[in-house]
C-alpha atoms as an extended CHARMM CRD file, in Angstrom:
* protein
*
        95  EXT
         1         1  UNK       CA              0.0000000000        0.0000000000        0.0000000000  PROA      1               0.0000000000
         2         2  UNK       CA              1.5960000000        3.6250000000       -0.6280000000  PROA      2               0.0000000000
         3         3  UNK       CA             -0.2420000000        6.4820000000        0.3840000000  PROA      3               0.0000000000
         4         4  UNK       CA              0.1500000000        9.6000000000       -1.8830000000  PROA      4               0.0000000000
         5         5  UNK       CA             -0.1250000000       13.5040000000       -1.0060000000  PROA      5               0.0000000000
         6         6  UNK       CA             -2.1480000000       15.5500000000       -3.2160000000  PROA      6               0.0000000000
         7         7  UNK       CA             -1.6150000000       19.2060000000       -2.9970000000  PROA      7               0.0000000000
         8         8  UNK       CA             -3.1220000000       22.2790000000       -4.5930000000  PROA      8               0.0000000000
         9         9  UNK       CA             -7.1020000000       20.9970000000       -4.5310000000  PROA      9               0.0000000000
        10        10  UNK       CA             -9.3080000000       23.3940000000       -4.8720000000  PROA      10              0.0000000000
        11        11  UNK       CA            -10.6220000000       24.1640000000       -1.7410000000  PROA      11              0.0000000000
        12        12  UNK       CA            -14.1420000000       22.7300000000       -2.5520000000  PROA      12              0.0000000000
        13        13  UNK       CA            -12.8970000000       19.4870000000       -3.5040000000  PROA      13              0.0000000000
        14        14  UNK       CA            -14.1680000000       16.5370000000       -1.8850000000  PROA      14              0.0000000000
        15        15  UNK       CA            -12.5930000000       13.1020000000       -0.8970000000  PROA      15              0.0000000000
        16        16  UNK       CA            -15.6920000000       11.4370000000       -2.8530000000  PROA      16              0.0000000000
        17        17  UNK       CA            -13.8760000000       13.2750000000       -5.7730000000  PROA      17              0.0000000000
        18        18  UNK       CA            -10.9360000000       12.1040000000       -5.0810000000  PROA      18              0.0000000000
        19        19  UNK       CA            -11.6790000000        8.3230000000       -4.7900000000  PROA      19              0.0000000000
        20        20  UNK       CA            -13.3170000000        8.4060000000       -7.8450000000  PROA      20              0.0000000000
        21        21  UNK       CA            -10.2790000000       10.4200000000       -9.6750000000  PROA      21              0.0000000000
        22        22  UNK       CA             -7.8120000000        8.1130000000       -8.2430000000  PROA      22              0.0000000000
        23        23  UNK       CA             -9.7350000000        4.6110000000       -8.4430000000  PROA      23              0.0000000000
        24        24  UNK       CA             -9.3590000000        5.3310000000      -12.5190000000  PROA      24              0.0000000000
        25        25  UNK       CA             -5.5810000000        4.2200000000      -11.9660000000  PROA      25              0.0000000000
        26        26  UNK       CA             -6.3530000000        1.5850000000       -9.1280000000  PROA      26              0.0000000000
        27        27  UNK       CA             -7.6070000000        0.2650000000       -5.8340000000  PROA      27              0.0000000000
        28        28  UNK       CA             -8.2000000000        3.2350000000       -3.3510000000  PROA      28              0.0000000000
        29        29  UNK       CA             -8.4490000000        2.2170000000        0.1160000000  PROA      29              0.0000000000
        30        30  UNK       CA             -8.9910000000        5.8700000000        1.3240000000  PROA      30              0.0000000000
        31        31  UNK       CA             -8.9710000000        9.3910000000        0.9540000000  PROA      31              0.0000000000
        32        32  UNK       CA             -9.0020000000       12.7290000000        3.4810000000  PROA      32              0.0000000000
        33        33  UNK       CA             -8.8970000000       16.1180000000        2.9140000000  PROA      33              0.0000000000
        34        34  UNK       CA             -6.6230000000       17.7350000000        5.4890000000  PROA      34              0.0000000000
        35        35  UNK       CA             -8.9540000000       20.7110000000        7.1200000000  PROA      35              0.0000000000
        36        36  UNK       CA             -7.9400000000       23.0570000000        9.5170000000  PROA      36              0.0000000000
        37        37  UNK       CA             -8.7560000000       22.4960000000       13.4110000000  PROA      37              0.0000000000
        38        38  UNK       CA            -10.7210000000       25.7080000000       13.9310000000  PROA      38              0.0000000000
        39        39  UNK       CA            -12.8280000000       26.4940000000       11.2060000000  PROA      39              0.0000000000
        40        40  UNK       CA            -12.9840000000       22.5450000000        9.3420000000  PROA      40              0.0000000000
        41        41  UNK       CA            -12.1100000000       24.3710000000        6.2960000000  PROA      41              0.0000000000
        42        42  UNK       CA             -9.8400000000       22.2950000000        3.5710000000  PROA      42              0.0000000000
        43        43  UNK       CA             -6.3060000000       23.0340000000        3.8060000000  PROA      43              0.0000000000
        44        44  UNK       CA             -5.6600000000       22.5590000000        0.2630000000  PROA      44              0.0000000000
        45        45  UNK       CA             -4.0580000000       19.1580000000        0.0620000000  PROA      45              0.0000000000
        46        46  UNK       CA             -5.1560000000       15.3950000000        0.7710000000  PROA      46              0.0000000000
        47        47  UNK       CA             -3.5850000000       11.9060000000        1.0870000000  PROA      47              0.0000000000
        48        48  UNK       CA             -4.6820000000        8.8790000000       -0.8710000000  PROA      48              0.0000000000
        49        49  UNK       CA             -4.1210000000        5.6230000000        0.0210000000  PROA      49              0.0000000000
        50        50  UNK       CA             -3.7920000000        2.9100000000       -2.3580000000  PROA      50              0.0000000000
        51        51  UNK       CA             -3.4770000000       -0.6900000000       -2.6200000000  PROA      51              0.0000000000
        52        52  UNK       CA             -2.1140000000       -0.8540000000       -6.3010000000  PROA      52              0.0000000000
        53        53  UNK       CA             -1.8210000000        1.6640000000       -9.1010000000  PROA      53              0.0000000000
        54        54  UNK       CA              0.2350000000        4.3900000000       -7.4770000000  PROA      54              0.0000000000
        55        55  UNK       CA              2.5210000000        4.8300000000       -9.6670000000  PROA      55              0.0000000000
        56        56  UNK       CA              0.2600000000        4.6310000000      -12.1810000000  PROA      56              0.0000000000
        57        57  UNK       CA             -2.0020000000        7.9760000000      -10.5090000000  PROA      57              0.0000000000
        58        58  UNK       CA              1.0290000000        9.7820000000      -10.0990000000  PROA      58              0.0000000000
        59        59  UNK       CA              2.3670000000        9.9770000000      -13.6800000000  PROA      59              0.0000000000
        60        60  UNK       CA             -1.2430000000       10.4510000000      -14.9450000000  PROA      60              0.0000000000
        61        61  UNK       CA             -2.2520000000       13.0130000000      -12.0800000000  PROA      61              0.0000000000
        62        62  UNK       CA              0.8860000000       14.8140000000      -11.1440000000  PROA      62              0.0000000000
        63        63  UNK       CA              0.0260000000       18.3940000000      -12.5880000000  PROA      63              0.0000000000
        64        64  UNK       CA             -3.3980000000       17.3910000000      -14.3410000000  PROA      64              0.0000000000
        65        65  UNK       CA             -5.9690000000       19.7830000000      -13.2010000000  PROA      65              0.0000000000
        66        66  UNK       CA             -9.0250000000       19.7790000000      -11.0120000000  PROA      66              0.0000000000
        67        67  UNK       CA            -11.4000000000       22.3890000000      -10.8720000000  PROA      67              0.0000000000
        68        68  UNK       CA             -9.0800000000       25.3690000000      -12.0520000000  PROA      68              0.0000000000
        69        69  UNK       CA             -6.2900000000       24.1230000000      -10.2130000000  PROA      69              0.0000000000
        70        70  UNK       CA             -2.9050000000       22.1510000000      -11.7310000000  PROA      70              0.0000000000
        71        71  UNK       CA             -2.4110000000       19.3820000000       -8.7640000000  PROA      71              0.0000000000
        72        72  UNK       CA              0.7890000000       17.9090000000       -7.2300000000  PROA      72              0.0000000000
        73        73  UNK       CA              0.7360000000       14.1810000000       -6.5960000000  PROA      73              0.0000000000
        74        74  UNK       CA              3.8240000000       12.3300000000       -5.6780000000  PROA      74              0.0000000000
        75        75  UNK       CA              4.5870000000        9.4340000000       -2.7310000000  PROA      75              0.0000000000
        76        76  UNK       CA              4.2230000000       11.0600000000        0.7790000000  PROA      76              0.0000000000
        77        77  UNK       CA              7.0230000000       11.4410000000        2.6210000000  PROA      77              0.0000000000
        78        78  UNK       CA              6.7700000000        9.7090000000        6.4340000000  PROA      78              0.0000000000
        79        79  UNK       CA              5.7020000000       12.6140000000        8.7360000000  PROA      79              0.0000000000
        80        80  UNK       CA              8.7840000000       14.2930000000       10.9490000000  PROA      80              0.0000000000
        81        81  UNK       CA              8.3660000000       14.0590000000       14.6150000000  PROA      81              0.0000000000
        82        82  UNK       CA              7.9560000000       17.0150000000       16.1640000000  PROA      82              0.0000000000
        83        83  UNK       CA              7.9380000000       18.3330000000       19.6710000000  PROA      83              0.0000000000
        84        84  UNK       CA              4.7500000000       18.7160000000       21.4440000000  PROA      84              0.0000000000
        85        85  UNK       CA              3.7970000000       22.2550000000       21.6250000000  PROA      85              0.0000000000
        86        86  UNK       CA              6.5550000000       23.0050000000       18.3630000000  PROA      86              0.0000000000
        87        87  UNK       CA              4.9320000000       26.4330000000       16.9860000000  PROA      87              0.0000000000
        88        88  UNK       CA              2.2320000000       27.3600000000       19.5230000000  PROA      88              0.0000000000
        89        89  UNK       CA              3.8550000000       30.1780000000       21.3340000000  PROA      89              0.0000000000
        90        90  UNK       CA              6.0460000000       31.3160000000       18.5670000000  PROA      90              0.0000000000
        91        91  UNK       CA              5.8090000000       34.7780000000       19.3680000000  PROA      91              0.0000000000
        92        92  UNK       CA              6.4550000000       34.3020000000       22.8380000000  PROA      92              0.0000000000
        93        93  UNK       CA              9.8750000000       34.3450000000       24.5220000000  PROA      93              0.0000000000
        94        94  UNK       CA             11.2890000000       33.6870000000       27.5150000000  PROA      94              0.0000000000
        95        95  UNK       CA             13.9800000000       36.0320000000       29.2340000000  PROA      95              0.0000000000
């Protein structure tokens, strides 16, 4: 299974949309639409998980467009660990 990020989506996409986009090149196991904590909004990008036919979705996908927007699909990249609490008080500093 490789999961793939999907970035620049219009901001009305939907993950139904995406499934169906993606299950054109193989077996989809899931799809989600990163949104924002606060407001639930999309953030503009996605991950797609796939059984078979990654490769295949990226080299047909990777800058085709959706909606009025070019995407950018490629193999995510494992997530960096990062301290609890990194960014939250940026502004603040201690003397």
């Amino acid at each position: 299974m490789k999961k793939l990020y999907v970035g620049n989506l219009p901001f009305d996409a939907t993950a139904d949309e995406l499934r169906e986009l993606f299950s054109a090149h193989g077996r989809v196991m899931s799809a989600t639409i990163c949104t924002d904590r606060e407001t639930g909004a999309s953030r503009g990008f996605a991950f797609v998980e796939m059984v078979e036919g990654a490769e295949e979705a990226i080299q047909a996908l990777n800058q085709a467009r959706l909606g009025n927007r070019s995407l950018t699909v490629n193999e995510a990249k494992p997530r960096e660990d990062r301290p609890s609490g990194a960014g939250r008080d940026r502004y603040a500093r201690t003397n």
